[in-house]
PDB file of C-alpha atoms and ligand atoms in Angstrom:
ATOM      1  CA  MET A   1     107.720 108.736 126.543  1.00 59.00           C
ATOM      2  CA  ASP A   2     108.646 106.083 128.948  1.00 65.00           C
ATOM      3  CA  LEU A   3     107.067 103.543 126.678  1.00 62.00           C
ATOM      4  CA  LEU A   4     108.773 105.150 123.533  1.00 61.00           C
ATOM      5  CA  ASN A   5     112.255 104.813 125.370  1.00 63.00           C
ATOM      6  CA  LYS A   6     111.747 101.179 126.254  1.00 61.00           C
ATOM      7  CA  LEU A   7     110.552 100.465 122.521  1.00 57.00           C
ATOM      8  CA  LEU A   8     113.562 102.334 121.112  1.00 59.00           C
ATOM      9  CA  ALA A   9     115.894 100.649 123.508  1.00 58.00           C
ATOM     10  CA  ILE A  10     115.035  97.092 121.579  1.00 57.00           C
ATOM     11  CA  ASP A  11     117.797  96.467 119.011  1.00 65.00           C
ATOM     12  CA  LEU A  12     115.806  97.396 115.656  1.00 68.00           C
ATOM     13  CA  ASN A  13     117.467  94.354 114.018  1.00 69.00           C
ATOM     14  CA  TYR A  14     115.579  92.221 116.347  1.00 73.00           C
ATOM     15  CA  ILE A  15     112.205  93.949 115.232  1.00 73.00           C
ATOM     16  CA  ILE A  16     112.923  93.790 111.426  1.00 74.00           C
ATOM     17  CA  ILE A  17     113.944  89.960 111.825  1.00 75.00           C
ATOM     18  CA  GLY A  18     110.751  89.373 113.883  1.00 77.00           C
ATOM     19  CA  ILE A  19     108.423  91.079 111.351  1.00 76.00           C
ATOM     20  CA  ILE A  20     110.110  89.141 108.514  1.00 74.00           C
ATOM     21  CA  ALA A  21     109.631  85.864 110.170  1.00 76.00           C
ATOM     22  CA  LEU A  22     106.067  86.396 110.876  1.00 76.00           C
ATOM     23  CA  PHE A  23     105.269  87.379 107.246  1.00 70.00           C
ATOM     24  CA  PHE A  24     107.429  84.680 105.743  1.00 72.00           C
ATOM     25  CA  THR A  25     105.440  82.204 107.937  1.00 74.00           C
ATOM     26  CA  LEU A  26     102.188  83.652 106.847  1.00 75.00           C
ATOM     27  CA  GLU A  27     103.172  83.422 103.274  1.00 73.00           C
ATOM     28  CA  GLN A  28     103.846  79.890 103.626  1.00 69.00           C
ATOM     29  CA  PHE A  29     100.467  79.199 104.891  1.00 69.00           C
ATOM     30  CA  LEU A  30      97.977  81.435 103.195  1.00 71.00           C
ATOM     31  CA  GLY A  31      99.616  81.375  99.668  1.00 66.00           C
ATOM     32  CA  GLY A  32      99.879  84.505  97.598  1.00 67.00           C
ATOM     33  CA  GLN A  33      99.847  85.911  94.116  1.00 66.00           C
ATOM     34  CA  PHE A  34     102.918  83.858  93.214  1.00 64.00           C
ATOM     35  CA  THR A  35     103.612  80.174  93.074  1.00 64.00           C
ATOM     36  CA  PHE A  36     107.247  79.958  93.457  1.00 62.00           C
ATOM     37  CA  LYS A  37     109.277  77.286  91.387  1.00 65.00           C
ATOM     38  CA  LYS A  38     112.082  77.867  93.655  1.00 70.00           C
ATOM     39  CA  ARG A  39     111.036  79.703  96.780  1.00 71.00           C
ATOM     40  CA  GLY A  40     114.163  78.339  98.828  1.00 76.00           C
ATOM     41  CA  GLN A  41     116.530  79.638  96.116  1.00 78.00           C
ATOM     42  CA  HIS A  42     114.804  83.061  96.070  1.00 80.00           C
ATOM     43  CA  PHE A  43     114.848  83.235  99.707  1.00 80.00           C
ATOM     44  CA  PHE A  44     118.420  82.278  99.831  1.00 82.00           C
ATOM     45  CA  GLN A  45     119.591  84.877  97.527  1.00 82.00           C
ATOM     46  CA  ASN A  46     117.454  87.555  99.543  1.00 82.00           C
ATOM     47  CA  PHE A  47     118.732  86.211 102.873  1.00 86.00           C
ATOM     48  CA  LEU A  48     122.368  87.194 101.935  1.00 88.00           C
ATOM     49  CA  PHE A  49     121.170  90.554 101.425  1.00 84.00           C
ATOM     50  CA  MET A  50     119.460  90.438 104.793  1.00 84.00           C
ATOM     51  CA  VAL A  51     122.837  89.373 106.320  1.00 86.00           C
ATOM     52  CA  VAL A  52     124.671  92.466 104.811  1.00 86.00           C
ATOM     53  CA  PHE A  53     121.761  94.553 105.854  1.00 81.00           C
ATOM     54  CA  VAL A  54     121.733  93.590 109.441  1.00 80.00           C
ATOM     55  CA  LEU A  55     125.651  93.975 109.769  1.00 83.00           C
ATOM     56  CA  LEU A  56     125.635  97.166 108.227  1.00 82.00           C
ATOM     57  CA  ASN A  57     122.658  98.457 109.944  1.00 77.00           C
ATOM     58  CA  ILE A  58     124.881  98.537 113.042  1.00 78.00           C
ATOM     59  CA  LEU A  59     127.548 100.619 111.517  1.00 81.00           C
ATOM     60  CA  TRP A  60     125.184 102.971 109.540  1.00 80.00           C
ATOM     61  CA  ALA A  61     122.954 103.286 112.736  1.00 81.00           C
ATOM     62  CA  THR A  62     125.904 104.564 114.611  1.00 85.00           C
ATOM     63  CA  VAL A  63     126.775 107.054 111.838  1.00 87.00           C
ATOM     64  CA  LEU A  64     123.131 108.294 111.805  1.00 88.00           C
ATOM     65  CA  ILE A  65     123.011 108.589 115.522  1.00 89.00           C
ATOM     66  CA  VAL A  66     126.107 110.625 115.845  1.00 92.00           C
ATOM     67  CA  CYS A  67     125.245 113.130 113.051  1.00 94.00           C
ATOM     68  CA  ILE A  68     121.714 113.597 114.294  1.00 94.00           C
ATOM     69  CA  GLU A  69     123.097 114.236 117.827  1.00 94.00           C
ATOM     70  CA  TRP A  70     125.562 116.784 116.467  1.00 97.00           C
ATOM     71  CA  LEU A  71     122.783 118.695 114.508  1.00 97.00           C
ATOM     72  CA  ASN A  72     120.488 118.471 117.676  1.00 95.00           C
ATOM     73  CA  ASN A  73     123.233 119.799 119.881  1.00 96.00           C
ATOM     74  CA  HIS A  74     123.634 122.785 117.618  1.00 97.00           C
ATOM     75  CA  GLU A  75     120.089 123.270 117.344  1.00 96.00           C
ATOM     76  CA  ILE A  76     119.910 123.105 113.758  1.00 96.00           C
ATOM     77  CA  GLY A  77     116.632 123.049 111.844  1.00 95.00           C
ATOM     78  CA  LEU A  78     113.143 124.572 111.588  1.00 95.00           C
ATOM     79  CA  PHE A  79     111.605 123.133 114.827  1.00 95.00           C
ATOM     80  CA  TYR A  80     114.242 124.925 116.861  1.00 94.00           C
ATOM     81  CA  SER A  81     112.656 128.081 116.129  1.00 93.00           C
ATOM     82  CA  ILE A  82     108.909 127.105 116.573  1.00 92.00           C
ATOM     83  CA  GLU A  83     107.262 126.159 119.648  1.00 90.00           C
ATOM     84  CA  LEU A  84     105.585 122.907 119.369  1.00 92.00           C
ATOM     85  CA  PRO A  85     104.282 120.363 121.885  1.00 94.00           C
ATOM     86  CA  VAL A  86     106.437 117.213 122.130  1.00 92.00           C
ATOM     87  CA  TRP A  87     103.843 114.871 120.676  1.00 93.00           C
ATOM     88  CA  ALA A  88     103.276 117.237 117.739  1.00 95.00           C
ATOM     89  CA  LYS A  89     106.982 117.279 117.030  1.00 94.00           C
ATOM     90  CA  LEU A  90     107.144 113.327 117.190  1.00 94.00           C
ATOM     91  CA  ILE A  91     103.984 112.949 114.693  1.00 95.00           C
ATOM     92  CA  LEU A  92     105.344 115.726 112.428  1.00 97.00           C
ATOM     93  CA  GLY A  93     108.820 114.045 112.665  1.00 97.00           C
ATOM     94  CA  VAL A  94     107.235 110.771 111.285  1.00 97.00           C
ATOM     95  CA  VAL A  95     105.574 112.458 108.473  1.00 98.00           C
ATOM     96  CA  LEU A  96     108.636 114.398 107.516  1.00 98.00           C
ATOM     97  CA  PHE A  97     111.063 111.735 107.572  1.00 97.00           C
ATOM     98  CA  ASP A  98     108.708 109.983 104.981  1.00 97.00           C
ATOM     99  CA  PHE A  99     108.516 113.129 103.031  1.00 98.00           C
ATOM    100  CA  VAL A 100     112.272 113.292 102.473  1.00 97.00           C
ATOM    101  CA  THR A 101     112.335 109.601 101.994  1.00 96.00           C
ATOM    102  CA  TYR A 102     109.775 110.246  98.920  1.00 97.00           C
ATOM    103  CA  TRP A 103     112.340 112.712  97.213  1.00 97.00           C
ATOM    104  CA  PHE A 104     115.281 110.492  97.818  1.00 95.00           C
ATOM    105  CA  HIS A 105     113.648 107.567  96.398  1.00 96.00           C
ATOM    106  CA  ARG A 106     112.434 109.765  93.334  1.00 96.00           C
ATOM    107  CA  MET A 107     116.303 111.022  92.957  1.00 95.00           C
ATOM    108  CA  ALA A 108     117.166 107.170  92.960  1.00 94.00           C
ATOM    109  CA  HIS A 109     114.830 106.806  89.845  1.00 96.00           C
ATOM    110  CA  ASN A 110     116.081 109.950  87.985  1.00 95.00           C
ATOM    111  CA  VAL A 111     119.729 110.088  88.590  1.00 94.00           C
ATOM    112  CA  PRO A 112     121.383 107.386  86.504  1.00 94.00           C
ATOM    113  CA  LEU A 113     124.333 106.682  88.968  1.00 93.00           C
ATOM    114  CA  LEU A 114     121.798 106.435  91.951  1.00 94.00           C
ATOM    115  CA  TRP A 115     119.527 104.221  89.662  1.00 95.00           C
ATOM    116  CA  ARG A 116     122.402 101.711  89.166  1.00 95.00           C
ATOM    117  CA  PHE A 117     122.193 100.764  92.829  1.00 95.00           C
ATOM    118  CA  HIS A 118     118.346 101.144  93.262  1.00 95.00           C
ATOM    119  CA  ARG A 119     117.558  98.966  90.399  1.00 95.00           C
ATOM    120  CA  VAL A 120     118.753  95.980  92.653  1.00 95.00           C
ATOM    121  CA  HIS A 121     115.642  96.360  94.692  1.00 94.00           C
ATOM    122  CA  HIS A 122     113.627  96.447  91.572  1.00 95.00           C
ATOM    123  CA  SER A 123     115.312  93.555  89.854  1.00 94.00           C
ATOM    124  CA  ASP A 124     113.326  90.737  91.784  1.00 91.00           C
ATOM    125  CA  THR A 125     110.864  88.903  89.215  1.00 88.00           C
ATOM    126  CA  THR A 126     108.744  87.667  92.139  1.00 85.00           C
ATOM    127  CA  MET A 127     108.080  88.987  95.374  1.00 85.00           C
ATOM    128  CA  ASP A 128     107.829  88.269  98.940  1.00 82.00           C
ATOM    129  CA  SER A 129     108.472  89.813 102.212  1.00 81.00           C
ATOM    130  CA  SER A 130     112.155  88.840 101.930  1.00 82.00           C
ATOM    131  CA  THR A 131     112.360  91.356  98.933  1.00 87.00           C
ATOM    132  CA  TYR A 132     112.431  94.178 101.620  1.00 85.00           C
ATOM    133  CA  PHE A 133     116.220  93.185 102.056  1.00 85.00           C
ATOM    134  CA  ARG A 134     117.006  93.133  98.558  1.00 89.00           C
ATOM    135  CA  GLY A 135     118.698  96.706  98.346  1.00 91.00           C
ATOM    136  CA  HIS A 136     122.423  97.351  97.568  1.00 93.00           C
ATOM    137  CA  PRO A 137     124.544  98.129 100.656  1.00 89.00           C
ATOM    138  CA  VAL A 138     125.619 101.439  99.063  1.00 88.00           C
ATOM    139  CA  GLU A 139     121.905 102.298  98.738  1.00 88.00           C
ATOM    140  CA  ILE A 140     121.077 101.338 102.347  1.00 82.00           C
ATOM    141  CA  PHE A 141     123.819 103.813 103.377  1.00 75.00           C
ATOM    142  CA  LEU A 142     122.037 106.563 101.250  1.00 70.00           C
ATOM    143  CA  TRP A 143     118.560 105.618 102.480  1.00 69.00           C
ATOM    144  CA  PHE A 144     119.230 105.073 106.117  1.00 67.00           C
ATOM    145  CA  SER A 145     121.857 107.506 106.634  1.00 82.00           C
ATOM    146  CA  VAL A 146     121.942 110.505 104.317  1.00 91.00           C
ATOM    147  CA  SER A 147     118.148 110.971 103.751  1.00 93.00           C
ATOM    148  CA  ASN A 148     117.299 110.882 107.421  1.00 94.00           C
ATOM    149  CA  ILE A 149     120.237 113.144 108.291  1.00 95.00           C
ATOM    150  CA  VAL A 150     119.060 115.735 105.716  1.00 96.00           C
ATOM    151  CA  ALA A 151     115.564 115.579 107.091  1.00 97.00           C
ATOM    152  CA  ALA A 152     116.811 116.027 110.753  1.00 96.00           C
ATOM    153  CA  GLY A 153     118.881 118.977 109.540  1.00 97.00           C
ATOM    154  CA  ILE A 154     116.214 120.748 107.663  1.00 97.00           C
ATOM    155  CA  PHE A 155     113.307 120.242 110.092  1.00 97.00           C
ATOM    156  CA  GLY A 156     115.335 119.899 113.351  1.00 96.00           C
ATOM    157  CA  LEU A 157     113.951 116.302 113.882  1.00 96.00           C
ATOM    158  CA  ASP A 158     115.584 114.231 116.895  1.00 94.00           C
ATOM    159  CA  LEU A 159     116.284 110.629 117.583  1.00 92.00           C
ATOM    160  CA  TYR A 160     112.994 109.974 119.180  1.00 92.00           C
ATOM    161  CA  SER A 161     111.068 110.880 115.908  1.00 94.00           C
ATOM    162  CA  LEU A 162     113.725 108.821 114.011  1.00 92.00           C
ATOM    163  CA  GLY A 163     113.096 105.835 116.373  1.00 90.00           C
ATOM    164  CA  LEU A 164     109.289 106.294 115.849  1.00 92.00           C
ATOM    165  CA  TYR A 165     109.455 106.627 112.215  1.00 93.00           C
ATOM    166  CA  THR A 166     111.651 103.516 111.884  1.00 89.00           C
ATOM    167  CA  LEU A 167     109.069 101.465 114.010  1.00 88.00           C
ATOM    168  CA  ALA A 168     106.342 102.620 111.768  1.00 93.00           C
ATOM    169  CA  VAL A 169     108.090 102.335 108.415  1.00 92.00           C
ATOM    170  CA  THR A 170     109.295  98.728 108.700  1.00 88.00           C
ATOM    171  CA  PRO A 171     106.154  96.732 108.916  1.00 89.00           C
ATOM    172  CA  PHE A 172     104.714  98.950 106.142  1.00 92.00           C
ATOM    173  CA  LEU A 173     107.921  98.114 104.044  1.00 91.00           C
ATOM    174  CA  VAL A 174     107.604  94.180 104.840  1.00 88.00           C
ATOM    175  CA  ILE A 175     103.827  94.143 104.170  1.00 90.00           C
ATOM    176  CA  GLU A 176     104.090  95.977 100.761  1.00 93.00           C
ATOM    177  CA  HIS A 177     106.478  93.310  99.479  1.00 91.00           C
ATOM    178  CA  SER A 178     104.679  90.382 100.868  1.00 87.00           C
ATOM    179  CA  ASN A 179     103.354  87.679  98.737  1.00 83.00           C
ATOM    180  CA  LEU A 180      99.831  87.746 100.200  1.00 83.00           C
ATOM    181  CA  ARG A 181      96.398  88.704  98.456  1.00 83.00           C
ATOM    182  CA  PHE A 182      95.056  91.943  99.894  1.00 85.00           C
ATOM    183  CA  PRO A 183      91.328  93.008  98.945  1.00 87.00           C
ATOM    184  CA  LYS A 184      90.735  96.059  96.785  1.00 90.00           C
ATOM    185  CA  TRP A 185      88.613  97.882  99.466  1.00 93.00           C
ATOM    186  CA  ILE A 186      91.925  98.264 101.241  1.00 93.00           C
ATOM    187  CA  ASP A 187      93.155 100.308  98.489  1.00 93.00           C
ATOM    188  CA  LYS A 188      90.051 102.325  98.096  1.00 94.00           C
ATOM    189  CA  THR A 189      90.141 103.195 101.976  1.00 95.00           C
ATOM    190  CA  PHE A 190      93.392 103.120 103.793  1.00 95.00           C
ATOM    191  CA  GLY A 191      95.058 103.676 100.098  1.00 96.00           C
ATOM    192  CA  LEU A 192      93.790 107.312 100.257  1.00 96.00           C
ATOM    193  CA  ILE A 193      96.453 108.208 102.699  1.00 97.00           C
ATOM    194  CA  PHE A 194      98.776 105.167 103.171  1.00 97.00           C
ATOM    195  CA  THR A 195     100.850 103.087 100.804  1.00 97.00           C
ATOM    196  CA  THR A 196      99.120  99.693 100.348  1.00 96.00           C
ATOM    197  CA  PRO A 197     100.802  96.458  99.436  1.00 94.00           C
ATOM    198  CA  ASN A 198      98.840  96.812  95.847  1.00 94.00           C
ATOM    199  CA  ILE A 199      99.717 100.177  95.470  1.00 96.00           C
ATOM    200  CA  HIS A 200     103.563  99.656  96.015  1.00 96.00           C
ATOM    201  CA  LYS A 201     103.494  96.560  93.864  1.00 95.00           C
ATOM    202  CA  VAL A 202     102.740  98.881  90.953  1.00 96.00           C
ATOM    203  CA  HIS A 203     106.138 100.487  91.573  1.00 97.00           C
ATOM    204  CA  HIS A 204     107.685  96.887  90.822  1.00 96.00           C
ATOM    205  CA  GLU A 205     105.996  96.719  87.432  1.00 95.00           C
ATOM    206  CA  GLN A 206     108.504  96.388  84.555  1.00 94.00           C
ATOM    207  CA  ASP A 207     107.043  98.940  82.336  1.00 94.00           C
ATOM    208  CA  GLN A 208     108.945 102.095  83.397  1.00 93.00           C
ATOM    209  CA  GLN A 209     105.874 104.568  83.528  1.00 94.00           C
ATOM    210  CA  TYR A 210     104.841 102.442  86.421  1.00 96.00           C
ATOM    211  CA  THR A 211     108.353 101.616  88.055  1.00 96.00           C
ATOM    212  CA  ASP A 212     108.698 105.527  88.137  1.00 97.00           C
ATOM    213  CA  SER A 213     105.459 105.844  90.188  1.00 97.00           C
ATOM    214  CA  ASN A 214     104.215 105.299  93.715  1.00 98.00           C
ATOM    215  CA  TYR A 215     107.532 106.136  95.635  1.00 97.00           C
ATOM    216  CA  SER A 216     106.138 106.704  99.071  1.00 97.00           C
ATOM    217  CA  ASP A 217     106.829 104.326 101.752  1.00 97.00           C
ATOM    218  CA  ILE A 218     104.174 105.188 104.408  1.00 97.00           C
ATOM    219  CA  PHE A 219     102.055 108.072 103.179  1.00 98.00           C
ATOM    220  CA  ILE A 220     100.838 107.723  99.628  1.00 98.00           C
ATOM    221  CA  VAL A 221      99.647 111.428  99.721  1.00 98.00           C
ATOM    222  CA  TRP A 222     103.234 112.484  98.469  1.00 98.00           C
ATOM    223  CA  ASP A 223     102.726 110.541  95.245  1.00 98.00           C
ATOM    224  CA  ARG A 224      99.087 112.048  94.891  1.00 98.00           C
ATOM    225  CA  LEU A 225     100.199 115.615  95.972  1.00 98.00           C
ATOM    226  CA  PHE A 226     103.232 115.567  93.418  1.00 98.00           C
ATOM    227  CA  GLY A 227     101.767 113.922  90.470  1.00 98.00           C
ATOM    228  CA  THR A 228     103.450 110.361  90.607  1.00 98.00           C
ATOM    229  CA  PHE A 229     100.579 108.238  91.690  1.00 98.00           C
ATOM    230  CA  LYS A 230      99.504 105.540  89.320  1.00 97.00           C
ATOM    231  CA  HIS A 231      97.020 102.519  89.449  1.00 95.00           C
ATOM    232  CA  LYS A 232      97.437  99.176  87.714  1.00 94.00           C
ATOM    233  CA  PRO A 233      95.500  95.928  88.966  1.00 93.00           C
ATOM    234  CA  VAL A 234      97.901  93.770  90.624  1.00 89.00           C
ATOM    235  CA  GLU A 235      96.826  90.848  88.841  1.00 88.00           C
ATOM    236  CA  GLU A 236      98.113  92.348  85.606  1.00 92.00           C
ATOM    237  CA  ILE A 237     101.685  93.418  87.029  1.00 91.00           C
ATOM    238  CA  LYS A 238     104.716  91.772  85.418  1.00 92.00           C
ATOM    239  CA  PHE A 239     107.432  92.212  88.169  1.00 91.00           C
ATOM    240  CA  GLY A 240     111.099  93.094  87.849  1.00 92.00           C
ATOM    241  CA  LEU A 241     113.171  94.703  85.293  1.00 94.00           C
ATOM    242  CA  ALA A 242     113.428  93.378  81.796  1.00 92.00           C
ATOM    243  CA  GLU A 243     117.365  93.948  81.948  1.00 92.00           C
ATOM    244  CA  PHE A 244     117.489  91.472  84.866  1.00 90.00           C
ATOM    245  CA  ASP A 245     115.101  88.785  83.634  1.00 86.00           C
ATOM    246  CA  GLU A 246     117.577  86.009  83.073  1.00 84.00           C
ATOM    247  CA  GLU A 247     118.094  83.794  85.938  1.00 84.00           C
ATOM    248  CA  LYS A 248     121.649  84.320  86.221  1.00 86.00           C
ATOM    249  CA  LYS A 249     120.910  87.971  86.976  1.00 89.00           C
ATOM    250  CA  GLN A 250     118.800  87.155  89.897  1.00 86.00           C
ATOM    251  CA  GLY A 251     121.824  85.781  92.067  1.00 89.00           C
ATOM    252  CA  PHE A 252     123.395  87.744  95.285  1.00 91.00           C
ATOM    253  CA  TRP A 253     126.829  88.359  93.643  1.00 93.00           C
ATOM    254  CA  TYR A 254     125.760  89.364  90.351  1.00 93.00           C
ATOM    255  CA  LEU A 255     123.361  91.812  91.951  1.00 93.00           C
ATOM    256  CA  LEU A 256     126.058  93.069  94.154  1.00 92.00           C
ATOM    257  CA  ILE A 257     128.423  93.984  91.185  1.00 93.00           C
ATOM    258  CA  SER A 258     125.573  94.860  88.738  1.00 94.00           C
ATOM    259  CA  PRO A 259     125.891  98.693  89.470  1.00 94.00           C
ATOM    260  CA  PHE A 260     129.210  98.673  87.920  1.00 94.00           C
ATOM    261  CA  ILE A 261     127.846  96.691  84.813  1.00 92.00           C
ATOM    262  CA  ASN A 262     126.568  99.181  81.853  1.00 89.00           C
ATOM    263  CA  MET A 263     123.204  98.139  80.974  1.00 87.00           C
ATOM    264  CA  GLY A 264     120.471 100.213  79.354  1.00 79.00           C
ATOM    265  CA  ARG A 265     117.152 100.605  80.740  1.00 82.00           C
ATOM    266  CA  ILE A 266     114.742  98.734  78.573  1.00 75.00           C
ATOM    267  CA  GLY A 267     111.860 100.833  78.215  1.00 69.00           C
ATOM    268  CA  SER A 268     108.279 100.111  77.617  1.00 58.00           C
ATOM    269  CA  ASP A 269     108.436 100.702  73.913  1.00 57.00           C
ATOM    270  CA  GLN A 270     110.886  97.798  73.622  1.00 62.00           C
ATOM    271  CA  LEU A 271     109.085  95.627  76.086  1.00 57.00           C
ATOM    272  CA  LYS A 272     106.018  95.485  73.656  1.00 49.00           C
ATOM    273  CA  LYS A 273     108.056  94.409  70.627  1.00 43.00           C
TER     274      LYS A 273
HETATM  275 ZN1   ZN B   1     112.135 102.368  93.437  1.00 92.17          ZN
HETATM  276 ZN1   ZN B   2     109.812  97.811  96.912  1.00 92.17          ZN
END
């Protein structure tokens, strides 16, 4: 518990920036799936999202902590009515936060209003670890606050579990988006339980039948259990969304206002024409 306390005391923003810096450097030296024509320009647009992300994180984290502490003080949630050892609650907490996030992610694809915000994350036509930050600020609120508060309220999860979950999910999300090549055996072993980079990349394919699959962040078992798992060889993936393909639609300001612009989702039938 002491080690966990120390880990949780480190500002999460430092951890996130540290992981991003590490992977961005690795991508530079190892070279990956994409050869960027304008890597600097791509990074700059996602960097602007990062600045907003880091600033909002401070605000949303406070909202989140206050709400979860309130729920815990009122002993709301399943874990308050069953006896479990502390370590079991911690591990189950990570699993259950991930489980609820899976359903929130599915909702973001299926509720048109939510999709308007979530499509910003999917708009990237090339991907590297900086894509992790490409998310609309409104959506960051939905992800980091509402889904975690709902999970804490249903299951009675505390801030220790949330801290551990955040420590676990952040490297997953950065690696999943990184522009590095990962051998197929990783998908055939770890990929039975965990979301690997090649599996998450299928979620970024333009063709909607693939965009609407592989929603899980840590445990791919949710997709396997609830029938949303799909496979496609990573070399065949066309990244992004057809409706955001033009270069002017890849910039920070356009993406920021894009939820308020009406644009239809271009389906796979239209893509083939
Ligand atoms: Zn998505
Ligand atoms: Zn993604």
